[in-house]
Amino acid sequence: MSRFGVYVHVPFCSSLCPYCDFAVVVGRGDMHERYCDALIDEARAQRDIPVATSLFIGGGTPTALSPPLLRDLIERLRAVLPLADGAEVTVEANPESVTATGLREAAEAGVNRVSIGAQSFAPQVLRALGRTHSAEQAANAVAAARAAGIGNVSLDLIYGSPGETMEEWTTSVRRALEEGPDHISAYGLTIEAATPFGKAVARGAMDEPDQDDLAAKYEIACAMLDGDGYRHYEISNWARPGFESRHNILYWTQGEYAGLGIAAHSHRDGVRWWNTRALGRYLEDPTNARDGSDALDDRERAEEWLSLRMRLIDGVSLDEAAARLGRDVRLAAEACEAAGLITLEGDLLRLTTRGMLLENDVTLRLLSAVPVRA
Amino acid sequence: MATGAHHEVEEVGVMTPATKPSNELGVGEVGYLISGIKEIGEAKVGDTVTETSDPAREPLPGYREPKPMVYAGLYPISGEDYPALRDALEKLQLNDAALTFEPETSRALGFGFRLGFLGLLHMEITRERLEREFDLSLVTTAPNVAYRVSLAGGDESTVRNPSEMPDPGTIEKIEEPQVSVLMLTPKEYVGPLMDLCQSRRGVLDGMHYLGEDRVELRYRLPLAEIIFDFFDQLKSRSRGYASLDYEPIGYQPAQLVKVDILLHGEPVDAFSAIVHKDKAQTYGRQMTEKLRQLIPRQLFDVPVQAAIGSRVIARETIKAKRKDVLAKCYGGDITRKRKLLERQKECKSKMKQISIVEVPQEAFIAALQVG
């Protein structure tokens, strides 16, 4: 069965985290139902949509919706958009809004994977990141998911938060491992200009995360996670074998997906497009919410293929890369190998840990075919 | 008469200001002469024109060719613009007799010219005109003066480009142009101005009170110390009230050294400077620090050194970068990442390669800026 994903964006949050640049609506409980109705309208308007092998409800905080409303949303979506048997159905959740009963309702609607935004298990860091939950609540959320019978639990972690010590990071990773999740995502803090963190950095009130600190913390994560039964399958993602995120793999393999909701991105028939970030405009006509698009020519598609594929630790076939790009990248690859950024085993190019940290540079060199001398 | 070229006179006349042809131009008249001169070089400003059949014995005094005081290297950012730059300079020179230029090559900057100007203002105006009137994107090196170098074997040469300074071992003496500087200032700023001149290797020639409040200060200073920001400093230390005038007074020997800047062990000629030996350390430290900040991190450590001959006098290191990867790459990030990659590819194609260091164009230009 060929893969296809459906992404649904639920923008509501109880508060705004200072680092977040997703399309988020704080509060507005009065809009929850209307928004869900709009999502269904948009779903109904989808043309020729293939059977979905994954459904991902992200946000915002999907669990900001009341459990009955969330369940109702999922059931209504499934009535309109066909899901394959055994499809992966993910819901993003925040520890403070997750209960076993709530997740059980979601599970009854078909949710079989929960991605919990833990971010850190160090109280100082949670505070610095503007999170409204405690480390205990994060641990409880995992337990709640298990109690609800959800067999695939993922934890999100962020490193490089302002003032975070090395100790606080290793503690977070250790605590996360202790919860026994099936999947862990670890992201280096990125400062986006249009966020409270971005503005603080711009006016000098906050330092940009130190790149060397981020690099060191990443290496620690790799060391702690790789050895503990998790397979490092994407630059920022680890999973027990078989528990890789089917939906997210679509992104890294130029797969196709339909995005519903504000700011949702879609990729079908060679075109990428995205919805408006404005809630008002979306609610007015959810079937007409496209805000921008990007159609690629052959060269751009081939280069996009490589830049996304590089994120998967499995490696890239040099022959396939050459065939798609229409030019040989072996010389550039060998130069990257000499610089310790990749390993080359026959036809297979794989990033080393150092190369993962410098993936942008590696991709750039392969695409520019500029040799690097170490 | 200066070039010895012969031409047929096609037309003479006066300017009204439109051209108005007439049969003759007589004593005391000012006008024009058209004679099919094709080469710009054949029409030297200040020259005397005389009849071929009955030539004058001697040319009229004409005027003294203005001597350039300040030199700078001028390079097109894109090598393809070199012919356009050359043409532009020739055209500018037509109505700017004080502008001189000759071709020059730089390992770092490619093909360009060394221009001679009357002063900093002249340099600014010329650069501005070239960029605006001729639509050229240019890189200017820091301005410098011409040095008279006497070698051990007895030879003498004039060095207008710092990177051409001969090996210190072969040099017997270096002389630099001096100027006599006249400053007029309210008396409360005399102290700061004297400090300024002292810090620029100045020698006090005299101080006179013109009335109760105004002081005339005379100093002898090396021209090299004036051409950067002396005027700006003068104005800021005197809250705008002081005035400055100067004139050349010949050459003086001085303890000068050439400071080279090396990137990953390779000297970058565009950054070489000739400074007084007491200032070499400061220059070296400033330049290495500036480059450390401007040049992006590479995949390896890059030593940035300032050296006199083979002696390193300052050093900074651009540490290897460890991370540039995008943390998240999901649906909403893909298009942004692709566009970023396109921009970076574009930038990479314009990178200057110095040894194994990749230097973006803007960084290079910024590093060359004075200060």
XYZ file of C-alpha atoms in Angstrom:
745
model
C 0.000 0.000 0.000
C 1.502 3.358 -0.898
C 1.971 5.790 1.937
C -0.042 8.905 2.500
C -0.373 11.068 5.581
C -2.962 13.426 6.964
C -1.806 16.204 9.277
C -4.359 18.022 11.408
C -3.407 21.211 13.255
C -5.071 22.065 16.564
C -3.673 25.486 17.463
C -5.126 25.973 20.938
C -2.779 26.318 23.903
C -3.262 27.414 27.492
C -0.226 29.674 27.267
C 2.431 30.643 24.770
C 5.879 29.107 25.165
C 8.521 31.783 24.465
C 10.371 29.676 21.910
C 7.393 28.521 19.872
C 6.805 29.824 16.385
C 3.982 27.480 15.426
C 0.546 28.921 14.652
C -0.889 29.028 18.139
C -4.087 30.453 19.640
C -3.972 31.056 23.367
C -7.176 30.254 25.253
C -10.272 30.843 23.099
C -12.124 27.868 24.500
C -15.150 29.382 22.815
C -13.654 28.599 19.421
C -12.810 24.936 19.951
C -16.002 23.470 18.557
C -16.235 25.859 15.673
C -12.644 25.116 14.730
C -13.280 21.362 14.767
C -16.291 21.889 12.504
C -14.093 23.870 10.135
C -11.539 21.052 10.075
C -14.252 18.632 9.020
C -15.416 21.036 6.316
C -11.881 21.252 5.016
C -11.511 17.461 5.186
C -14.692 16.984 3.207
C -13.449 19.332 0.524
C -10.303 17.262 -0.142
C -10.270 15.817 -3.664
C -9.109 12.311 -4.550
C -7.488 11.766 -1.232
C -5.691 8.403 -0.994
C -6.206 6.068 1.938
C -4.052 7.418 4.736
C -1.379 5.259 6.350
C -0.862 7.867 9.064
C -2.915 10.537 10.775
C -1.064 13.091 12.892
C -2.896 15.535 15.132
C -0.447 18.213 16.117
C -0.500 21.783 17.333
C -0.597 23.843 19.545
C -1.904 21.447 22.118
C -4.397 18.922 20.748
C -5.109 17.841 24.317
C -6.324 21.379 25.025
C -9.503 20.134 23.428
C -11.742 18.377 25.917
C -11.475 14.596 25.625
C -14.998 14.230 24.220
C -14.344 16.948 21.664
C -11.022 15.422 20.655
C -12.595 12.015 20.322
C -15.458 13.425 18.310
C -13.020 15.233 16.017
C -11.054 12.073 15.308
C -14.176 10.003 14.674
C -15.613 12.601 12.341
C -12.293 12.864 10.471
C -12.142 9.103 10.039
C -15.632 9.134 8.634
C -14.554 11.529 5.930
C -10.950 10.452 5.300
C -10.289 6.731 4.926
C -7.568 5.293 7.141
C -5.687 2.136 6.280
C -5.834 -0.799 8.666
C -3.046 -0.458 11.157
C -2.544 3.194 10.290
C -0.475 5.138 12.752
C -2.680 7.673 14.540
C -0.696 10.183 16.613
C -1.865 12.860 18.984
C 0.473 15.439 20.449
C -0.122 16.027 24.123
C 1.045 18.313 26.906
C 1.638 16.743 30.307
C -0.625 19.179 32.155
C -3.647 18.386 30.012
C -3.343 14.612 29.831
C -5.294 12.072 31.883
C -5.680 8.328 31.543
C -9.423 8.638 30.954
C -8.919 11.362 28.392
C -6.380 9.292 26.494
C -8.601 6.238 26.741
C -11.291 8.158 24.868
C -8.750 9.105 22.240
C -7.614 5.499 22.022
C -11.190 4.391 21.451
C -11.326 6.761 18.502
C -8.271 5.063 17.061
C -5.293 6.915 18.534
C -2.429 4.447 18.906
C 0.479 6.862 19.406
C 0.996 9.788 21.769
C 3.773 12.337 21.523
C 4.273 14.057 24.887
C 5.904 17.478 25.037
C 8.073 16.893 28.101
C 10.983 19.141 26.899
C 12.965 18.758 30.132
C 12.896 17.086 33.514
C 14.812 19.906 35.197
C 12.526 22.384 37.003
C 14.697 25.420 36.158
C 14.660 24.552 32.503
C 10.912 23.936 32.428
C 10.497 27.387 33.928
C 12.894 28.974 31.456
C 10.995 27.345 28.602
C 7.681 28.676 29.866
C 6.242 25.194 30.346
C 3.268 24.914 32.667
C 3.912 21.396 33.893
C 6.342 19.673 36.235
C 8.717 16.795 35.672
C 6.348 14.648 37.724
C 3.467 15.491 35.445
C 5.504 14.459 32.424
C 6.243 11.097 34.002
C 2.571 10.730 34.911
C 1.565 11.519 31.355
C 3.577 8.567 30.116
C 1.965 6.353 32.713
C -1.456 7.688 31.708
C -0.801 6.806 28.079
C 0.214 3.290 29.015
C -2.829 2.956 31.253
C -4.999 4.064 28.344
C -3.611 1.188 26.331
C -1.627 3.318 23.910
C 1.218 1.181 22.696
C 3.437 3.834 21.149
C 4.591 6.648 23.413
C 7.042 9.327 22.357
C 8.728 12.002 24.465
C 9.938 15.360 23.147
C 13.033 16.926 24.698
C 14.728 20.288 24.147
C 18.363 21.031 24.956
C 20.192 24.348 24.972
C 17.618 26.265 26.953
C 18.983 29.522 28.486
C 21.000 28.701 31.582
C 20.667 24.933 31.179
C 23.654 23.137 32.669
C 25.148 19.980 31.226
C 23.945 18.203 34.348
C 20.361 19.344 33.804
C 20.443 17.973 30.289
C 21.891 14.595 31.203
C 19.308 14.354 33.984
C 16.521 15.045 31.499
C 17.734 12.349 29.148
C 18.157 9.891 32.006
C 14.678 10.621 33.411
C 13.186 10.325 29.938
C 14.818 6.926 29.502
C 13.517 5.823 32.871
C 9.958 6.353 31.633
C 10.586 3.737 28.976
C 9.133 5.550 25.960
C 9.127 3.852 22.558
C 10.375 6.970 20.822
C 12.362 10.057 21.830
C 12.843 13.331 19.938
C 15.615 15.679 21.089
C 15.814 19.152 19.609
C 18.472 21.833 20.001
C 16.778 25.079 20.979
C 16.356 27.263 17.912
C 15.649 30.967 18.278
C 13.093 32.222 15.773
C 12.936 35.979 15.267
C 9.194 36.396 15.685
C 9.020 34.706 19.092
C 9.478 36.150 22.586
C 12.917 34.483 22.735
C 13.780 35.934 19.353
C 12.856 39.409 20.467
C 14.776 39.025 23.718
C 17.891 38.057 21.793
C 17.403 40.937 19.380
C 17.320 43.490 22.179
C 20.243 41.900 23.973
C 18.235 40.610 26.932
C 19.073 37.003 26.150
C 22.084 35.247 24.680
C 21.732 33.039 21.650
C 22.258 29.402 22.571
C 25.951 28.625 22.376
C 26.499 26.386 19.354
C 29.317 24.516 21.027
C 27.106 23.821 24.044
C 24.347 22.533 21.769
C 26.852 20.337 19.970
C 28.143 18.871 23.212
C 24.618 18.172 24.458
C 23.701 16.512 21.190
C 26.714 14.253 21.451
C 25.669 13.315 24.976
C 22.159 12.499 23.771
C 23.589 10.296 21.033
C 25.797 8.480 23.506
C 23.031 7.929 26.047
C 20.288 6.978 23.625
C 22.158 4.958 21.039
C 23.364 2.532 23.651
C 20.016 2.015 25.350
C 17.981 0.042 22.831
C 16.981 3.025 20.744
C 17.895 3.314 17.092
C 18.995 6.762 15.998
C 17.003 6.910 12.794
C 16.803 10.629 12.067
C 19.035 13.490 13.142
C 16.748 14.475 16.011
C 14.793 11.236 16.495
C 15.409 7.901 18.233
C 13.058 4.900 18.381
C 12.916 1.313 19.534
C 13.020 -0.808 16.358
C 9.588 -0.738 14.732
C 8.459 2.392 16.557
C 9.843 4.985 14.141
C 7.361 7.739 13.332
C 5.705 6.586 10.172
C 4.138 9.962 9.597
C 7.308 11.970 10.016
C 9.230 9.638 7.738
C 6.938 10.922 4.991
C 8.574 14.338 5.391
C 12.095 13.050 5.040
C 11.334 10.862 2.048
C 9.442 13.429 -0.007
C 6.243 11.551 0.789
C 2.822 13.029 0.239
C 0.414 14.337 2.819
C -2.605 16.564 3.208
C -2.542 19.250 5.902
C -5.721 20.477 7.554
C -6.093 23.484 9.833
C -4.331 26.800 10.176
C -0.749 26.940 8.875
C -0.954 23.274 7.885
C 1.375 22.171 5.085
C 0.484 19.781 2.279
C 2.499 17.990 -0.359
C 0.667 16.390 -3.258
C 1.351 15.892 -6.955
C 4.700 17.598 -6.749
C 3.380 20.792 -5.215
C 3.865 21.975 -1.660
C 1.361 24.415 -0.245
C 0.262 25.761 3.109
C -2.783 27.263 4.790
C -3.132 30.687 6.301
C -1.945 31.217 9.875
C -4.907 33.489 10.548
C -7.655 31.792 12.535
C -10.299 34.265 11.400
C -9.595 33.778 7.743
C -9.497 29.989 8.137
C -12.825 29.877 9.936
C -14.450 32.073 7.320
C -13.787 29.520 4.605
C -11.731 26.494 5.565
C -12.070 25.055 2.066
C -10.265 28.063 0.657
C -7.483 28.593 3.140
C -4.384 28.213 0.944
C -1.908 31.006 1.611
C 1.125 30.074 -0.440
C 2.703 27.336 -2.486
C 5.988 26.126 -3.873
C 6.191 24.138 -7.094
C 9.600 22.721 -7.879
C 11.308 22.043 -11.171
C 13.248 18.812 -11.665
C 16.542 20.185 -10.389
C 14.944 21.647 -7.287
C 13.067 18.421 -6.595
C 16.215 16.369 -6.876
C 18.105 18.699 -4.574
C 15.214 18.737 -2.118
C 15.205 14.951 -2.177
C 18.850 14.868 -1.127
C 18.564 17.552 1.533
C 15.674 15.681 3.191
C 17.127 12.193 2.782
C 20.336 13.291 4.457
C 18.400 13.585 7.710
C 17.840 9.819 7.849
C 20.728 8.050 9.490
C 20.302 4.964 7.292
C 22.284 6.729 4.649
C 21.977 7.750 1.044
C 22.913 5.744 -2.005
C 25.507 7.623 -4.040
C 24.227 6.000 -7.204
C 20.683 7.081 -6.500
C 21.885 10.583 -5.652
C 23.842 10.744 -8.904
C 20.875 9.489 -10.901
C 18.500 12.033 -9.385
C 20.865 14.983 -9.441
C 22.151 14.164 -12.889
C 25.730 14.545 -11.739
C 28.274 12.550 -9.822
C 28.774 13.553 -6.220
C 31.392 10.968 -5.373
C 34.277 13.442 -5.301
C 32.438 15.778 -2.968
C 31.421 12.781 -0.847
C 35.009 11.572 -0.609
C 36.090 15.009 0.502
C 33.406 14.953 3.213
C 34.660 11.548 4.244
C 38.204 12.855 4.500
C 36.881 15.598 6.749
C 35.278 13.014 9.036
C 31.742 14.113 8.269
C 30.480 10.939 6.622
C 31.397 7.338 6.147
C 31.391 5.829 2.695
C 30.766 2.109 2.543
C 30.703 1.187 -1.103
C 27.691 3.011 -2.418
C 26.299 4.071 0.935
C 26.936 7.524 2.392
C 26.162 7.900 6.101
C 26.639 10.854 8.412
C 28.970 10.462 11.359
C 27.910 12.128 14.615
C 30.106 15.065 13.698
C 28.467 15.060 10.288
C 24.983 15.026 11.799
C 25.811 18.220 13.647
C 27.115 19.717 10.429
C 24.481 18.193 8.129
C 23.752 21.541 6.513
C 27.381 21.891 5.511
C 27.529 18.339 4.162
C 24.380 18.783 2.096
C 25.642 22.103 0.789
C 28.918 20.560 -0.271
C 27.220 17.658 -2.026
C 24.880 20.030 -3.843
C 27.618 22.492 -4.743
C 30.124 19.767 -5.561
C 32.764 21.890 -3.856
C 35.577 19.802 -2.464
C 36.418 20.375 1.181
C 40.021 20.089 2.392
C 40.319 19.174 6.010
C 53.119 70.311 -27.428
C 53.496 67.925 -24.488
C 52.716 64.866 -26.567
C 54.059 66.037 -29.923
C 50.895 64.882 -31.656
C 49.685 66.623 -34.832
C 46.008 67.028 -35.690
C 43.871 68.825 -38.218
C 41.785 71.628 -36.749
C 38.192 71.062 -37.753
C 36.482 73.857 -35.908
C 37.085 76.644 -33.387
C 34.550 78.639 -31.480
C 33.307 80.013 -28.182
C 30.920 78.640 -25.563
C 27.719 80.624 -25.047
C 27.390 78.112 -23.197
C 26.286 76.184 -26.275
C 29.054 75.831 -28.819
C 29.133 78.718 -31.314
C 31.587 78.224 -34.142
C 33.659 81.179 -35.302
C 36.473 81.797 -37.781
C 39.119 82.499 -35.214
C 39.942 82.641 -31.545
C 42.061 85.593 -30.520
C 44.048 86.848 -27.582
C 42.035 86.903 -24.372
C 39.271 84.725 -25.696
C 38.175 81.503 -24.134
C 36.694 78.867 -26.407
C 36.997 75.403 -27.829
C 38.888 73.621 -30.556
C 37.758 70.452 -32.277
C 40.427 68.442 -34.017
C 39.538 64.797 -34.052
C 41.716 63.744 -31.112
C 40.690 60.145 -30.461
C 42.965 59.130 -27.621
C 42.211 60.575 -24.205
C 45.903 60.504 -23.430
C 46.675 62.972 -26.232
C 44.730 65.778 -24.592
C 46.727 66.647 -21.521
C 45.202 69.273 -19.308
C 47.435 72.349 -19.130
C 49.077 71.615 -22.433
C 49.892 74.249 -25.086
C 48.554 73.974 -28.653
C 50.613 75.524 -31.437
C 50.541 75.633 -35.232
C 52.489 72.913 -37.008
C 53.652 75.267 -39.754
C 54.858 77.972 -37.406
C 55.239 76.478 -33.939
C 55.981 78.395 -30.774
C 59.459 77.872 -29.399
C 58.331 77.022 -25.924
C 55.027 75.934 -24.412
C 53.181 78.302 -22.130
C 53.807 77.740 -18.440
C 50.506 75.807 -18.206
C 49.958 74.691 -14.623
C 51.738 72.444 -12.187
C 50.407 68.923 -12.391
C 48.755 68.205 -9.099
C 50.621 65.540 -7.207
C 48.637 62.731 -5.675
C 48.949 62.487 -1.924
C 46.811 59.497 -1.113
C 46.657 56.139 -2.860
C 44.172 53.307 -2.742
C 43.570 50.080 -4.586
C 40.289 49.914 -6.479
C 38.959 46.571 -7.651
C 35.731 45.499 -9.316
C 33.818 43.016 -7.191
C 33.177 40.954 -10.266
C 36.152 40.336 -12.531
C 33.958 40.855 -15.587
C 33.608 44.518 -14.710
C 37.323 45.186 -15.115
C 37.069 46.646 -18.675
C 34.098 48.745 -17.615
C 36.099 50.077 -14.668
C 39.025 50.928 -16.879
C 36.821 52.819 -19.305
C 35.119 54.619 -16.448
C 38.446 55.733 -15.000
C 39.601 57.038 -18.347
C 36.405 59.023 -18.736
C 36.639 60.423 -15.225
C 40.195 61.456 -15.801
C 39.103 63.579 -18.764
C 37.624 66.226 -16.542
C 39.602 65.388 -13.414
C 43.253 66.057 -14.203
C 44.267 65.342 -10.630
C 43.216 61.702 -10.830
C 45.939 59.204 -11.616
C 45.697 55.461 -11.944
C 47.672 52.477 -13.063
C 46.808 48.775 -13.336
C 47.546 46.560 -10.401
C 46.989 42.927 -9.449
C 46.278 41.467 -6.077
C 46.316 37.778 -5.224
C 43.349 38.345 -2.992
C 41.366 40.784 -5.110
C 42.282 39.976 -8.718
C 42.790 42.650 -11.357
C 42.272 46.285 -10.482
C 43.940 49.669 -10.279
C 45.990 51.740 -7.896
C 44.566 55.255 -7.875
C 46.216 58.449 -6.760
C 44.124 61.174 -5.162
C 44.712 64.651 -3.836
C 43.185 63.625 -0.548
C 40.480 61.668 1.176
C 37.649 63.836 -0.101
C 38.897 63.405 -3.636
C 38.978 59.649 -3.065
C 35.456 59.593 -1.672
C 34.075 61.614 -4.561
C 35.809 59.502 -7.153
C 34.590 56.264 -5.674
C 31.065 57.631 -5.358
C 31.055 58.805 -8.982
C 32.370 55.499 -10.256
C 29.699 53.582 -8.424
C 26.845 55.893 -9.280
C 27.592 57.297 -12.720
C 29.074 54.126 -14.112
C 27.050 51.644 -12.086
C 30.027 49.682 -10.796
C 30.324 47.589 -7.658
C 33.754 48.233 -6.242
C 36.062 47.234 -3.471
C 38.507 49.853 -2.157
C 41.513 49.023 -0.063
C 42.431 51.243 2.857
C 44.104 54.447 1.637
C 47.869 54.697 1.935
C 50.698 57.088 1.051
C 53.681 56.597 -1.200
C 56.946 55.643 0.536
C 60.501 56.225 -0.678
C 62.532 53.120 -0.043
C 66.339 53.024 -0.201
C 67.742 49.536 -0.545
C 71.048 48.331 0.792
C 72.558 48.119 -2.686
C 71.927 51.831 -3.283
C 68.716 51.487 -5.318
C 65.768 53.684 -4.562
C 62.141 53.028 -5.335
C 58.735 54.427 -4.603
C 56.232 52.074 -3.046
C 52.579 52.950 -3.550
C 51.131 49.579 -2.647
C 51.978 48.313 0.846
C 52.277 44.736 -0.305
C 55.120 45.764 -2.609
C 57.376 46.836 0.198
C 60.659 44.927 -0.259
C 62.027 42.467 2.295
C 62.986 44.218 5.532
C 66.429 42.639 5.245
C 67.170 44.512 2.029
C 65.962 47.910 3.204
C 68.364 50.555 4.348
C 65.955 53.413 4.867
C 62.246 54.186 4.417
C 61.057 57.750 4.051
C 57.484 58.878 4.358
C 55.761 62.060 3.208
C 55.329 64.740 5.859
C 52.846 67.561 6.032
C 52.698 70.800 7.916
C 49.340 71.042 9.592
C 47.661 74.266 10.591
C 44.773 74.106 13.034
C 42.628 76.961 14.227
C 40.705 76.255 17.388
C 39.031 77.863 20.388
C 41.487 77.724 23.261
C 39.600 75.178 25.352
C 40.296 72.451 22.824
C 44.017 73.017 22.553
C 44.752 70.226 25.017
C 42.749 67.500 23.258
C 44.116 68.557 19.886
C 47.676 68.484 21.086
C 47.010 65.008 22.469
C 45.669 63.973 19.123
C 48.703 65.230 17.260
C 51.081 63.691 19.770
C 49.386 60.351 19.344
C 49.936 60.647 15.632
C 53.713 61.138 15.843
C 53.343 64.907 15.527
C 56.015 67.488 16.298
C 54.873 70.893 17.574
C 56.046 73.710 15.326
C 54.324 76.552 17.009
C 51.342 77.871 18.887
C 49.981 81.411 18.557
C 47.086 83.162 20.173
C 44.956 85.037 17.665
C 42.983 87.209 19.979
C 41.670 86.140 23.370
C 40.001 82.966 22.407
C 41.488 81.540 19.250
C 44.654 79.559 18.963
C 46.656 78.663 15.899
C 48.494 75.349 16.237
C 51.195 74.248 13.843
C 52.355 70.659 13.812
C 54.488 68.534 11.564
C 52.909 65.133 11.015
C 53.419 62.114 8.782
C 50.796 62.217 6.051
C 50.015 58.568 6.754
C 48.748 59.552 10.199
C 46.338 62.111 8.735
C 44.644 60.158 6.028
C 42.497 57.870 8.160
C 40.338 59.699 10.608
C 42.398 62.683 11.709
C 39.832 65.145 10.457
C 36.968 63.329 12.172
C 38.929 63.168 15.423
C 39.791 66.837 15.164
C 36.180 67.755 14.742
C 34.901 65.528 17.495
C 37.532 66.660 20.007
C 36.762 70.285 19.288
C 33.004 69.860 19.050
C 33.223 70.963 15.438
C 34.920 74.267 16.108
C 38.479 73.546 14.991
C 39.596 73.863 11.377
C 42.354 72.060 9.543
C 44.652 72.862 6.647
C 47.830 71.128 5.569
C 50.508 71.151 2.911
C 53.260 68.711 1.971
C 56.738 69.488 3.209
C 58.764 66.664 1.796
C 59.922 63.256 2.976
C 61.348 62.170 6.307
C 62.911 58.877 7.301
C 60.927 56.899 9.845
C 60.943 53.570 11.635
C 58.333 51.874 9.519
C 57.504 48.238 9.141
C 55.231 46.258 6.903
C 52.655 44.222 8.780
C 51.330 41.224 6.888
C 48.111 39.469 7.720
C 48.072 35.712 7.259
C 44.980 33.550 6.985
C 45.721 29.905 7.744
C 49.346 30.631 7.099
C 48.840 32.388 3.794
C 49.500 36.151 3.526
C 46.579 38.171 2.193
C 48.138 41.031 0.275
C 45.058 43.222 0.440
C 45.432 43.517 4.213
C 49.144 44.386 4.331
C 49.893 47.759 5.852
C 52.905 49.930 6.465
C 52.851 51.301 9.977
C 55.228 52.861 12.434
C 56.995 50.149 14.414
C 55.417 51.383 17.662
C 51.959 50.937 16.200
C 52.540 47.584 14.576
C 51.331 45.590 17.569
C 48.074 47.548 17.799
C 47.414 47.278 14.100
C 48.140 43.568 14.157
C 45.813 42.963 17.071
C 43.018 45.046 15.615
C 43.175 43.422 12.213
C 43.342 39.845 13.509
C 40.433 40.481 15.855
C 38.390 42.085 13.089
C 38.975 39.147 10.778
C 38.170 36.682 13.515
C 34.775 38.287 13.868
C 34.050 38.733 10.181
C 35.094 35.409 8.727
C 32.564 32.614 9.274
C 33.648 29.469 11.056
C 35.057 26.728 8.844
C 35.264 22.991 9.360
C 38.704 23.412 10.905
C 40.457 25.910 13.160
C 41.751 28.922 11.237
C 44.708 30.812 12.666
C 44.673 34.510 11.822
C 48.095 36.061 12.307
C 49.746 39.441 11.970
C 53.447 39.261 11.175
C 56.417 41.496 10.485
C 58.556 39.464 8.178
C 58.517 36.038 9.753
C 57.842 37.291 13.272
C 54.238 36.822 14.390
C 53.079 39.783 16.455
C 49.414 38.954 16.989
C 47.213 35.930 16.646
C 43.575 34.997 16.834
C 41.908 31.699 16.015
C 38.606 31.191 14.267
C 37.460 27.995 15.956
C 36.025 25.226 13.815
C 32.248 25.187 13.745
C 30.568 22.258 15.364
C 26.917 22.663 14.515
C 24.810 24.054 11.726
C 22.097 21.441 11.428
C 18.428 22.383 11.542
C 16.880 20.945 14.719
C 13.483 20.129 13.203
C 12.560 19.242 9.677
C 8.846 18.583 9.438
C 6.147 19.629 6.978
C 6.272 23.310 7.820
C 10.073 23.463 7.688
C 10.714 21.872 4.325
C 10.139 24.825 2.030
C 12.038 27.149 4.356
C 14.996 24.768 4.472
C 15.025 24.458 0.716
C 15.057 28.218 0.217
C 17.801 28.626 2.777
C 19.865 26.015 0.970
C 19.366 27.831 -2.331
C 20.597 31.082 -0.802
C 23.564 29.360 0.757
C 24.461 27.707 -2.536
C 24.358 31.109 -4.184
C 26.594 32.548 -1.497
C 28.988 29.650 -1.771
C 29.469 30.223 -5.484
C 30.635 33.750 -4.731
C 32.991 32.791 -1.954
C 36.562 33.928 -2.141
C 38.987 31.117 -1.496
C 42.057 32.189 0.444
C 44.223 29.176 1.042
C 41.632 26.656 2.281
C 39.490 29.274 3.933
C 36.205 30.295 2.357
C 35.538 33.989 2.819
C 32.201 35.484 1.749
C 32.451 38.586 -0.383
C 30.792 40.855 2.194
C 33.177 39.746 4.902
C 36.103 40.546 2.678
C 34.848 43.994 1.835
C 33.992 44.735 5.449
C 37.480 43.692 6.500
C 39.003 46.145 4.051
C 37.006 49.076 5.368
C 39.074 51.647 7.132
C 39.001 51.539 10.894
